[in-house]
XYZ file of C-alpha atoms in Angstrom:
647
model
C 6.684 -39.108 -42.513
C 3.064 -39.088 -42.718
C 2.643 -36.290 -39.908
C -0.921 -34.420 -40.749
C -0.070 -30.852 -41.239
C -1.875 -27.389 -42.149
C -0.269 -24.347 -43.506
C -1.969 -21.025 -43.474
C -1.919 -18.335 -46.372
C -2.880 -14.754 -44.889
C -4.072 -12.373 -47.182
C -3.714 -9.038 -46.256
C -3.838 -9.027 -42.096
C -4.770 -5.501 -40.666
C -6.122 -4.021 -36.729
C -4.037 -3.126 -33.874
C -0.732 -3.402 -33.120
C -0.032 -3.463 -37.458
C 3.336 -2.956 -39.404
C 4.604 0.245 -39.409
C 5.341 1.137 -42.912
C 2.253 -1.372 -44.141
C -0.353 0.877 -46.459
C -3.363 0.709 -43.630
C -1.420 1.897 -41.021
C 0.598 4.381 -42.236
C -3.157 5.878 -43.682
C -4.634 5.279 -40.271
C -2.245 7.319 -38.743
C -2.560 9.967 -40.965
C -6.167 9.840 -40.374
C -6.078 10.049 -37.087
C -2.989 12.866 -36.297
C -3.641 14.770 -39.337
C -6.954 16.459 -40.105
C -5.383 18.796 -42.452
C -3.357 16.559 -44.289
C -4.974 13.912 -46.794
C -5.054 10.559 -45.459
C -3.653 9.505 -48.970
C 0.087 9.991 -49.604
C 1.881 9.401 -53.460
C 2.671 6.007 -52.623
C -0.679 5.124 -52.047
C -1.546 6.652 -54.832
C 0.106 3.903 -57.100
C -1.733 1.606 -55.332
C -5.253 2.754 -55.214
C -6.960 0.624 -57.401
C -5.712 -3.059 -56.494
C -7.963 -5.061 -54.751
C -6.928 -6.584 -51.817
C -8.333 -8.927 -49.352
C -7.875 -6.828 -46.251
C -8.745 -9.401 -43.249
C -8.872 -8.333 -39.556
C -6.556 -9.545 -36.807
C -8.871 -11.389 -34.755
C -10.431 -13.232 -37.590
C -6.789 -14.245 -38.711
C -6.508 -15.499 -35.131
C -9.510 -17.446 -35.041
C -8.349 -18.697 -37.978
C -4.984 -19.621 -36.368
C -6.871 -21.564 -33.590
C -8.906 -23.526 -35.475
C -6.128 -25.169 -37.366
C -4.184 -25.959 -34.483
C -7.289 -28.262 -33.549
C -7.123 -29.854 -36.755
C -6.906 -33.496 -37.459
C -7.875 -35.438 -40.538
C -11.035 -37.298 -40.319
C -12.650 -40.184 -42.372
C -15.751 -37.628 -43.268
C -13.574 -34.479 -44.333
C -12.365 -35.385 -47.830
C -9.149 -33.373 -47.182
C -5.212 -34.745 -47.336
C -3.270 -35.266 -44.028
C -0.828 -32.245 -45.519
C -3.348 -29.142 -46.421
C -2.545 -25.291 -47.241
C -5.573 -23.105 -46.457
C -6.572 -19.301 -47.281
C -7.465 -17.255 -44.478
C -9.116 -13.644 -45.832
C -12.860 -12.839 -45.959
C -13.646 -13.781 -49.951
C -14.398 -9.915 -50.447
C -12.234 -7.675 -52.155
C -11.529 -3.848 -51.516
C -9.112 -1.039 -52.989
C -6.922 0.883 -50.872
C -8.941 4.446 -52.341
C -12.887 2.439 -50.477
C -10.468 1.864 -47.870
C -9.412 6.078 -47.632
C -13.065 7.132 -48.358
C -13.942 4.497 -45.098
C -11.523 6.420 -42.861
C -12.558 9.741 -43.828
C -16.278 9.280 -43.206
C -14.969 8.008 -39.311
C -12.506 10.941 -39.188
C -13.098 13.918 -42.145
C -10.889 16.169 -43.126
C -10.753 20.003 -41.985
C -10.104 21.480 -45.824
C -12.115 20.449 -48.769
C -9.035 20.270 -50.697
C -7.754 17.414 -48.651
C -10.567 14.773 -48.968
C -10.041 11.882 -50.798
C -11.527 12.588 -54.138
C -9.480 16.060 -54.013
C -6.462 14.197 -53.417
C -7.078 11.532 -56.295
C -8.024 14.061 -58.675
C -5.123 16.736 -58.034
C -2.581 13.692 -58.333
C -3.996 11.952 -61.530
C -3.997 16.003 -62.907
C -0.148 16.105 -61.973
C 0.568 12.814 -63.625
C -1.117 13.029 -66.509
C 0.616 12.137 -69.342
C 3.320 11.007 -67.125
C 5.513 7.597 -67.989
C 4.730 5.897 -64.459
C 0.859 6.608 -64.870
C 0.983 4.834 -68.141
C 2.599 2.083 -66.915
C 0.792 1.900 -63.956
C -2.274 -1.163 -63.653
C -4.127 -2.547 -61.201
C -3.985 -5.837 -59.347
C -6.593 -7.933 -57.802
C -5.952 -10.769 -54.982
C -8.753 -12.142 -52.711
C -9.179 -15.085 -51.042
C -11.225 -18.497 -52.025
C -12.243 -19.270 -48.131
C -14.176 -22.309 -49.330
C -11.920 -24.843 -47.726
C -11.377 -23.124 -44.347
C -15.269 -22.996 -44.124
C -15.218 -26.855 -44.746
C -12.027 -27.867 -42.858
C -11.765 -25.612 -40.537
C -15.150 -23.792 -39.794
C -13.931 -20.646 -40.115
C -16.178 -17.682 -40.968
C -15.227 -14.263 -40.648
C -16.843 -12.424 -38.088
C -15.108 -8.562 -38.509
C -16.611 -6.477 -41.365
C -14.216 -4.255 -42.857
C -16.070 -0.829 -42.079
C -16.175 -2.325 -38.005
C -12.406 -3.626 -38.175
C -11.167 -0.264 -39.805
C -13.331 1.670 -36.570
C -11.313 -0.620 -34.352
C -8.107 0.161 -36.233
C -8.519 3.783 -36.090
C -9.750 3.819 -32.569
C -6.283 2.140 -31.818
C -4.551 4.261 -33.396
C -6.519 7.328 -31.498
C -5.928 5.822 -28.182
C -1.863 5.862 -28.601
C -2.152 9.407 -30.257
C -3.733 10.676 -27.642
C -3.235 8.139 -24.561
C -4.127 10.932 -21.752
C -6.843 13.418 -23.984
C -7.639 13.863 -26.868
C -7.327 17.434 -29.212
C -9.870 20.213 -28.315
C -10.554 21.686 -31.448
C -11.167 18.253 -33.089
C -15.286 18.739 -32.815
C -15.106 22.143 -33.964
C -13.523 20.903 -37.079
C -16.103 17.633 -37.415
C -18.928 20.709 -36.806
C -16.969 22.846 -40.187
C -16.953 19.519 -42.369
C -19.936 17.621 -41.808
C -22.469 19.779 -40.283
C -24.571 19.883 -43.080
C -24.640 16.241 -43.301
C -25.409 15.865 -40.080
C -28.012 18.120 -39.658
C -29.809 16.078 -42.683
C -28.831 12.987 -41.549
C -29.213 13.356 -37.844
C -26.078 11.797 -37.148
C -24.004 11.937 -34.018
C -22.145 15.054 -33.268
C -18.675 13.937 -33.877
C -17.318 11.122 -35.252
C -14.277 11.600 -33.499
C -16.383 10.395 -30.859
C -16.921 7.529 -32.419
C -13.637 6.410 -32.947
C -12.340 7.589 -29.386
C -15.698 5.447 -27.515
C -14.478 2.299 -29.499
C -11.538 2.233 -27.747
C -10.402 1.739 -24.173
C -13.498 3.965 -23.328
C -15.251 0.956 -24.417
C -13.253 -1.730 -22.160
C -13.326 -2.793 -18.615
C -10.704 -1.697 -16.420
C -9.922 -4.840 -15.576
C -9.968 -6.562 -19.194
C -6.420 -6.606 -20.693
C -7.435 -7.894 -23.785
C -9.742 -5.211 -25.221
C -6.784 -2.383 -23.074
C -4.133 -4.248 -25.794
C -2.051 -2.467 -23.307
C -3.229 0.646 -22.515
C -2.974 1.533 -18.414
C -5.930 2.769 -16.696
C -5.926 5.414 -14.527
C -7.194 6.480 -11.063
C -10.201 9.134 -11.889
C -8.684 11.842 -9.652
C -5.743 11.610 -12.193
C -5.382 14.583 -15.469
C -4.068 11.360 -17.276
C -7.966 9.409 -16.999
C -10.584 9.159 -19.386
C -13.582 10.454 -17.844
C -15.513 7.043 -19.337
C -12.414 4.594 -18.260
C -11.588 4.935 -14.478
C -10.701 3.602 -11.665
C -12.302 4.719 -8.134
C -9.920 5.908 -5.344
C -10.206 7.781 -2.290
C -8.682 10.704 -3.241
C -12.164 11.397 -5.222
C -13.737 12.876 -1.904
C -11.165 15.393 -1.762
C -11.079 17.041 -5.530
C -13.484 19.307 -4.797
C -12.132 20.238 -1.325
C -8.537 20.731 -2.832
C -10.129 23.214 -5.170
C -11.678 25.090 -3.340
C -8.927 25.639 -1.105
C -6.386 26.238 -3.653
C -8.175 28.327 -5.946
C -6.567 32.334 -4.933
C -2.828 30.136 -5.079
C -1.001 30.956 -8.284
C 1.981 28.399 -6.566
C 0.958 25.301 -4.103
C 3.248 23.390 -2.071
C 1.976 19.613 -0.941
C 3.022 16.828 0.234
C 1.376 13.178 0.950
C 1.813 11.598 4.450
C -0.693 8.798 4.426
C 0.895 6.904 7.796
C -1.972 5.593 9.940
C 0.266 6.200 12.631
C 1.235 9.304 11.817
C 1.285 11.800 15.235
C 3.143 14.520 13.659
C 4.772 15.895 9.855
C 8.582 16.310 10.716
C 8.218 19.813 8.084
C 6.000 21.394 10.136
C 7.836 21.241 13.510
C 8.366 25.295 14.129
C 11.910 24.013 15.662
C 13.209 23.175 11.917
C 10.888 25.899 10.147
C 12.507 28.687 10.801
C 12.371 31.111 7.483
C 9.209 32.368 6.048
C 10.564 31.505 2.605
C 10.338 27.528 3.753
C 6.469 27.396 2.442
C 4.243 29.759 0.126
C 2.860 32.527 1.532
C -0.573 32.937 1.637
C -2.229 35.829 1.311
C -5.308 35.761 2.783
C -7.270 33.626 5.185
C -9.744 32.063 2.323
C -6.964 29.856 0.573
C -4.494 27.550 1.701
C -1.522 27.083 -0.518
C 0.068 24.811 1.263
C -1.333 21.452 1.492
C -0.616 18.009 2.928
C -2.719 14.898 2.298
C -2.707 12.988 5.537
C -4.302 10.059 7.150
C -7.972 10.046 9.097
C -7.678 7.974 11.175
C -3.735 9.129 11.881
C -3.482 10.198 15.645
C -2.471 13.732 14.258
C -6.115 14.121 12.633
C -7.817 13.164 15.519
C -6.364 14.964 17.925
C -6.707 18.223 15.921
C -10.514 17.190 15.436
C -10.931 17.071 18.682
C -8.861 20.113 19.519
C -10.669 21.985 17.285
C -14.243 21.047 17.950
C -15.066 19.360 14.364
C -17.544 16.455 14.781
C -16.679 13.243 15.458
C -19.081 11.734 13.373
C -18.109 13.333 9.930
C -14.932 13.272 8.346
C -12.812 16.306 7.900
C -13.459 16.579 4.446
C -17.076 16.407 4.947
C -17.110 19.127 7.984
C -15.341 21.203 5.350
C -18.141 21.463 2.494
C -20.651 21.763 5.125
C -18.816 24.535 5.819
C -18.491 25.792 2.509
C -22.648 25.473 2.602
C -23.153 27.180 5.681
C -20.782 29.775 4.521
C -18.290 29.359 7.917
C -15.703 31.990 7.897
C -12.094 30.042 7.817
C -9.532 31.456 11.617
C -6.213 31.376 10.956
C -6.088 29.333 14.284
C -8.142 26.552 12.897
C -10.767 27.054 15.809
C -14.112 26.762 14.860
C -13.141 27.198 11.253
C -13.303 24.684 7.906
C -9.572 23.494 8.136
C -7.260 21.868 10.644
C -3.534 23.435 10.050
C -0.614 22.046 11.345
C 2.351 24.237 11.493
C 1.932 25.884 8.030
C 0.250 22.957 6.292
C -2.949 22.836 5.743
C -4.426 19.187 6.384
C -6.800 17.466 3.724
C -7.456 13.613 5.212
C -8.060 11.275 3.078
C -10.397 8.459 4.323
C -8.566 5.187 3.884
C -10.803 2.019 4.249
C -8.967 -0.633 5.984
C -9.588 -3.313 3.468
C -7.463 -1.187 0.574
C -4.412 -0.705 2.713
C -2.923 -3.123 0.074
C -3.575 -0.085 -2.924
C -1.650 2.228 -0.629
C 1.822 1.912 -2.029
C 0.270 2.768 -5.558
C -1.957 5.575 -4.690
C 0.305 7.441 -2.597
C 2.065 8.514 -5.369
C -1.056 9.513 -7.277
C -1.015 13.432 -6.016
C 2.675 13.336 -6.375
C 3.013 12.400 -10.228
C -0.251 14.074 -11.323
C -1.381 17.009 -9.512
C -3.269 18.838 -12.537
C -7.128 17.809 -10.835
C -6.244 18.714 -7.201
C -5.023 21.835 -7.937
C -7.138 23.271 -11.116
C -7.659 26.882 -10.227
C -7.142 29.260 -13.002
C -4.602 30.826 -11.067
C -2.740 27.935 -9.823
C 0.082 27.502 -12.652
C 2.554 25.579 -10.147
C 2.877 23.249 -7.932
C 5.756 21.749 -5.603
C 5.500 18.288 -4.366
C 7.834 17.718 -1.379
C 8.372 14.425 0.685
C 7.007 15.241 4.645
C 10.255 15.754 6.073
C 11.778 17.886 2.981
C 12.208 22.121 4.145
C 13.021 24.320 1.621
C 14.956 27.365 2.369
C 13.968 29.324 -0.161
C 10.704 28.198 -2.276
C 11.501 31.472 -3.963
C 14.767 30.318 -5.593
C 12.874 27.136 -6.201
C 10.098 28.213 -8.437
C 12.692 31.330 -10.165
C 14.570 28.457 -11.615
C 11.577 25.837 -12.707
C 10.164 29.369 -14.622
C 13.689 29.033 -17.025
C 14.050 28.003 -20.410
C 16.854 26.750 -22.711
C 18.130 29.243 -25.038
C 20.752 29.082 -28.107
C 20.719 31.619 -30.743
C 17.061 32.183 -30.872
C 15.996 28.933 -30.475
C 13.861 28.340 -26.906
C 13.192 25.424 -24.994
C 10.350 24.823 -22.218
C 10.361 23.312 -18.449
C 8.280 20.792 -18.112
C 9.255 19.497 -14.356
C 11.842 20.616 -11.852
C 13.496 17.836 -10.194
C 16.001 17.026 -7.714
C 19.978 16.152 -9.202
C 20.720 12.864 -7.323
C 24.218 13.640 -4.982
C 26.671 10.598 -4.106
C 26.984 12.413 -0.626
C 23.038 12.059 0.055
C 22.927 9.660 3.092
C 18.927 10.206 3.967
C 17.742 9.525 0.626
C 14.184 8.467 0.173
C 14.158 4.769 -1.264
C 14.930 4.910 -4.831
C 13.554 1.370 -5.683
C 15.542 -2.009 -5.800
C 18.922 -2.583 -7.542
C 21.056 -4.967 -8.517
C 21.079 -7.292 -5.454
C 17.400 -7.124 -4.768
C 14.665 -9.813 -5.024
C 14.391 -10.872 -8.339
C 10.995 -11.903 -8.569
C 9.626 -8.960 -7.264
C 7.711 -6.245 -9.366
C 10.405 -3.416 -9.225
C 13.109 -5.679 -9.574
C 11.528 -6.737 -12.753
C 10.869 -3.124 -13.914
C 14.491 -2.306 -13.820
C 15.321 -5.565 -15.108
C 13.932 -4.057 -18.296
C 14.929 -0.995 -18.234
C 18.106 -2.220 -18.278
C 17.822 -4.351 -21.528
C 16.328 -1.878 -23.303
C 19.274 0.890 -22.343
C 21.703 -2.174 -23.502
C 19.961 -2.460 -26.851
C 19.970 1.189 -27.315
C 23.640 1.823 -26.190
C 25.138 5.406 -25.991
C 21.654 6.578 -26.985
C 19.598 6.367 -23.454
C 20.567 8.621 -20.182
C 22.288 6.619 -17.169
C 23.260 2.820 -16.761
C 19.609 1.852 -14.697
C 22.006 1.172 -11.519
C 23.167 4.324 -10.045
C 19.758 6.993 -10.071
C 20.222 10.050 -11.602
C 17.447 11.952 -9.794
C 16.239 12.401 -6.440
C 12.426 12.685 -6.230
C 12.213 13.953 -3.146
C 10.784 17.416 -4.659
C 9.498 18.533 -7.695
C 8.202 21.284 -9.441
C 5.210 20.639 -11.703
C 3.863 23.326 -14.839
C -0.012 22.685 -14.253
C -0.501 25.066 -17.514
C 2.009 23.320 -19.909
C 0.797 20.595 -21.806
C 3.992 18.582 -22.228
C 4.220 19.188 -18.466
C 1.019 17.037 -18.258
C 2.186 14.493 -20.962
C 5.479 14.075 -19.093
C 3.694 13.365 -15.096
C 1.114 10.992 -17.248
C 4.259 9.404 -18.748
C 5.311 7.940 -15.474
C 2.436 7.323 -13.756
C 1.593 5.175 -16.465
C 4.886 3.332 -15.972
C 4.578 3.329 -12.108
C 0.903 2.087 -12.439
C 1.657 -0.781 -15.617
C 4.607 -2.287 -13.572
C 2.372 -2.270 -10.420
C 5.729 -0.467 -8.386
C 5.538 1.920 -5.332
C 9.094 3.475 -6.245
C 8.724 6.329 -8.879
C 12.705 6.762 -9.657
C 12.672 4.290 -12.397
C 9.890 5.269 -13.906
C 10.838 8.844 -14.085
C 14.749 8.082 -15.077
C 13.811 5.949 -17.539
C 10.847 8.763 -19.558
C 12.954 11.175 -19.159
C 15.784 8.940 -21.258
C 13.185 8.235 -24.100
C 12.235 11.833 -24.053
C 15.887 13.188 -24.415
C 16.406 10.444 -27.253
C 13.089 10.811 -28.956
C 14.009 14.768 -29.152
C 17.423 14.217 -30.368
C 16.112 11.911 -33.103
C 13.467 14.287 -34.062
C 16.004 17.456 -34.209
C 18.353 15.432 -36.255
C 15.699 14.331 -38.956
C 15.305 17.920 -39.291
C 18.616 18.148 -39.894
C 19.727 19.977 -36.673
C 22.283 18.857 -33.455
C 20.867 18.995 -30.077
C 20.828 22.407 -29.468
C 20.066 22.081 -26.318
C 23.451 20.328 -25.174
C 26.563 21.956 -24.977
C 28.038 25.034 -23.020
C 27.068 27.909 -25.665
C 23.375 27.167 -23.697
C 22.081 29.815 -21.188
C 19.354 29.659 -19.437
C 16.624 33.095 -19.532
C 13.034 33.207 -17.899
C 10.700 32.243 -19.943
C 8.867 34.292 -22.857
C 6.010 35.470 -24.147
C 5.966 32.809 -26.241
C 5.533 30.190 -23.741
C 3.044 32.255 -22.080
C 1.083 32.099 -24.418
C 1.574 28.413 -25.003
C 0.262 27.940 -21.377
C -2.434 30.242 -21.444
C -3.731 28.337 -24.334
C -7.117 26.166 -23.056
C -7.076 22.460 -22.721
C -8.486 19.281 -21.750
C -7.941 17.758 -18.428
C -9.166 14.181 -19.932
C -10.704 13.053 -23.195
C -14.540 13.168 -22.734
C -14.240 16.974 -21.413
C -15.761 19.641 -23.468
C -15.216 23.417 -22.869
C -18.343 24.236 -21.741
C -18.329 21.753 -18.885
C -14.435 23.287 -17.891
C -15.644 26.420 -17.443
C -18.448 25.652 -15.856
C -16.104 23.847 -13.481
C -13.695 26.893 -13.235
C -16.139 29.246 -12.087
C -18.038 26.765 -9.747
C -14.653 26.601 -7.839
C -14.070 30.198 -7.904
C -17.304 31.163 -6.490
C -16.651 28.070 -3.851
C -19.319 26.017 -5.006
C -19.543 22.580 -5.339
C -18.412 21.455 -9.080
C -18.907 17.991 -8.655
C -16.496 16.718 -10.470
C -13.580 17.306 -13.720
C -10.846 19.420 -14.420
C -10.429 23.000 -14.818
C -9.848 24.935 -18.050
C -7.502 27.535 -16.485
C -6.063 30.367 -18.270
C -2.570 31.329 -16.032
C 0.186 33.459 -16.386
C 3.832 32.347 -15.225
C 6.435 35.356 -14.523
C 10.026 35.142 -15.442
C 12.842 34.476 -13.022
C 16.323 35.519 -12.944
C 18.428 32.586 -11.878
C 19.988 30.450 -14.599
C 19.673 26.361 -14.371
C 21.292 23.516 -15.430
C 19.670 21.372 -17.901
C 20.381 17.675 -18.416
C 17.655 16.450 -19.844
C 14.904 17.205 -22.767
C 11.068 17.209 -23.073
C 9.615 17.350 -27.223
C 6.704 16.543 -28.686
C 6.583 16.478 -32.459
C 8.450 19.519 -32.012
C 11.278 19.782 -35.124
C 13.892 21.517 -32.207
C 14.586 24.573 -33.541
C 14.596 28.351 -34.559
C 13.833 29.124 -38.040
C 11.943 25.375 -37.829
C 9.779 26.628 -35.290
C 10.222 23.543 -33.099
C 10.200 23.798 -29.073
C 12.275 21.425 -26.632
C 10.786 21.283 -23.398
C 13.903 20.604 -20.621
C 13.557 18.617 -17.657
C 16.251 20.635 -15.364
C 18.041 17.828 -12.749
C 18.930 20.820 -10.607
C 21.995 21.111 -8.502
C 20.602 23.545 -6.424
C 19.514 21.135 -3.786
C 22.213 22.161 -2.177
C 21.124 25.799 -1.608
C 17.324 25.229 -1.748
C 16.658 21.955 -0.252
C 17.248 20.526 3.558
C 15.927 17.052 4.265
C 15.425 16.554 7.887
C 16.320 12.876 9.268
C 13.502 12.635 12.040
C 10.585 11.050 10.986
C 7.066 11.750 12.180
């Protein structure tokens, strides 16, 4: 029909968001979770010396662009119908391709480098009927004509496009920090080199500083999806943040918190806010209600208030603290002048109301809009707020939530899962949804809500995606399974910290103000991504069935939360404990996360457990796999009260 037309021939496309299964990113990943494994496998092996023309995403896009301009001209000597290669004209084998990798990312044994790897192998196969009949193939591109026709010149070197590969790769591995021994190991297999060569000091470093580190917050493009996170969040990259105003009060939270091996908190962030319905002695009336503290120098009990609320200025003025500072700042000036703390708030570096102990946040006027977001932000991810070395848990309750007995509470979040020597881990404590609840918190939109709006959308999804994955995926997305009215957070567990960055990152990429969705819908991945992983191995959910009890948790775990971590990527241990003993001593640490060593101790109760928490853990016993539970605790009915007045 005479209709112009160009087809496309890709050679061999590579970058972000590649095939699974495809030779480049199966090695990148290997490169990038493995440092003692070789980034070669036996498949690659076969494979090492064909040439390919390995050609990077963007450049195939540019590529893709161009054409769709086309049009044949009188001055291009090219026919209306034209098929054009799209590659870079430079061929490479898969084995430059390893040896490219491991210079980013080396390897922690000599035995595992590339040449190691190559050489073992061809030693194995010698002889062999498949290495005889094994040869090499070459295929690169002739890019003449998409110079000519198109323009098109390839703008991505392979060394650069592999950095952004890897760096892709690093960013999903390790979305919320990366591993803390990973410079040690660059320092045991390249320090020699760099020493010569004065290189940089890790080239993990390199790798990790290509990626979203290297992106705007607000750039979605160079993100390719990644969510970026308030800076007073354990989930942020200390070089990719976003501002907030719970920055001012890090420090403050500290240094409050820092003698409390349990804190109890809550966010009330009403400007109009005359009163916190939990603190009204009338409804208060066991001791158990709230953590005890012991002394007058820390205040384990914590609620995040407005201001400008009528409550905070009245107490400001009760209480003497000038006018023209905020609380926050009359506190460190305090901390400075070394002011002794009353337990009557008089004269002293705190305002308490009933048992809470206030920390305003200043809330410009022109952000009330980022409210709904950033309310939740000390609810979902607590680990920077409260990052004393002692400080292993803390309870999140909405303002007009009592407990009767915080006790019972934090006996059962200290359980574990246990079948027949094989132990499980709590990673959050959280309220069982009840069909008789009638003063609920809002759970987020359902069925009949607006259907244009964000959370209506969210579950929209979440919906589909429990359809496609049928029989495999906890609850139906329209009746909530969990009430997040309280929760119990492990600031020393890791997967504890994986799970709260898990749905803040969903609450924060759907731009919702309702957490139930988010959380319902992680903690149905993380049950079926744990049952998957058990089963490759071979095993049945242990965890399931009635043969499970329930025992406090072990030395085992202990240790696991005792062992020292990264709040966020960028942190190093020296800087963490530098932090750690800044806030011990009640200085100012400016700003980051604590290193904390902590102990939890064991409880007697047992608990229910619904749900499951792994990590690349193989679920079981003689496997040496851990399953970390989330618990959707009935015991709301013994432990919890929610009070209908409002403040």
């Amino acid at each position: 029909h005479d209709i112009p037309s160009v087809g496309l021939r890709f050679f061999s496309v590579y970058g972000p968001w590649g095939q699974p299964s495809s030779p480049l990113f199966e090695m990148a990943e290997r490169a990038v979770t493995e440092p003692t494994l070789s980034i070669l496998s036996d498949d690659e092996m076969n494979m090492l010396q064909d040439v390919r023309d390995y050609v990077y995403i963007d450049d195939a896009v540019d590529a893709l662009m161009a054409a769709m301009q086309y049009r044949p001209s009188p001055t291009i000597s090219a026919p209306k119908s034209v098929v054009i290669n799209v590659g870079t004209g430079v061929g490479t084998s898969l084995k430059d391709v390893a040896h490219i990798m491991e210079d980013y990312l080396p390897r922690s044994n000599d035995d595992v480098k590339v040449e190691e790897t190559i050489q073992k192998y061809q030693k194995e196969t010698e002889g062999s009927t498949d290495a005889a009949t094994t040869s090499s193939t070459e295929s690169y591109a002739s890019i003449q004509r998409a110079k000519d026709i198109l323009g098109y010149e390839p703008q991505v070197d392979l060394k650069q496009g592999l950095l952004q590969t890897l760096a892709w790769h690093y960013d999903r591995t390790f979305p919320y920090g990366g591993p803390k021994d990973q410079q040690q190991q660059q320092k045991a297999t390249k320090g020699q080199e760099e020493e010569s060569t004065g290189g940089s000091s890790s080239s993990s470093n390199i790798v990790a500083s290509n990626g979203i580190a290297s992106c705007s917050p607000f750039d979605k493009e160079c993100l390719k999806g990644m969510p970026v996170f308030p800076c007073a969040s354990e989930c942020s990259h200390e070089a990719q943040c976003t501002t907030s105003w719970y920055d001012d009060v890090l420090v403050a939270t500290r240094m409050l918190t820092h003698e409390c091996s349990t804190v109890m908190y809550t966010v009330a962030l009403d400007s109009q806010l005359s009163g916190i319905p939990s603190a009204n002695p009338a409804v208060v009336s066991k001791a158990s209600s709230h953590v005890q503290e012991v002394d007058g120098s820390s205040a384990c009990n914590i609620a995040f208030v407005h201001e400008n609320s009528p409550l905070v200025r009245r107490l400001k003025y009760d209480h003497n603290f000038p006018s023209h500072l905020t609380t926050m700042e009359t506190f460190l000036n305090s901390v400075v002048e070394q002011t002794p703390n009353k337990k009557d708030g008089k004269g002293g570096r705190t305002l308490k109301h009933g048992f809470w102990t206030l920390v305003p946040v200043f809330v410009p006027s022109f952000e009330v809009g980022d409210e709904t977001i950033l309310q939740l932000l000390p609810k979902l991810s607590p680990g920077l707020f409260f990052a004393g070395r002692k400080t292993t848990h803390a309870i999140y309750c909405d303002p007009n939530v009592i407990f009767s007995s915080v006790t019972s509470v934090l006996e059962e979040a200290k359980m574990q899962p246990y079948l027949e020597g094989r132990v499980g881990g709590t990673a959050l404590l959280i309220g069982k949804k009840r069909t008789e609840d009638v003063n609920n918190s809002y759970s987020g939109p359902r069925m009949d809500s607006d259907p244009f709006k964000a959370e209506s959308i969210q579950n929209t999804a979440y919906r589909t995606i429990r359809i496609g994955a049928i029989d495999e995926v906890l609850g139906d997305g329209i009746a909530p399974l969990v009430d997040s009215q309280w929760l119990v957070h492990m600031l020393k567990v890791e997967d504890s910290r994986l799970f709260r960055c898990d749905v803040l990152g969903e609450t924060i990429q759907w731009n919702v103000s309702v957490d139930v969705p988010g959380f319902e819908f992680i903690m149905a991945l993380h049950d079926m991504w744990s049952r998957v992983v058990v089963r490759w191995n071979g095993i049945e959910p242990w965890w399931i069935g009635d043969g499970v009890i329930s025992t406090p948790q072990g030395e085992a775990a202990v240790a696991e939360d005792k062992r020292i971590r990264q709040r966020r990527l960028d942190e190093g241990e020296e800087k963490q404990e530098e932090i750690g003993d800044a806030v011990d001593k009640n200085e100012d640490p400016n700003d980051g996360g604590d290193r904390s060593k902590g102990e939890e101790d064991g409880g007697d109760d047992e608990a229910q457990k619904d749900g499951d928490r792994s990590e690349g853990g193989d679920g079981g016993g003689d496997e040496g796999g851990d399953e970390d539970t989330q618990k959707d605790s009935e015991q709301q009915d013994n432990n919890v009260e929610v009070q209908a007045e409002k403040g």
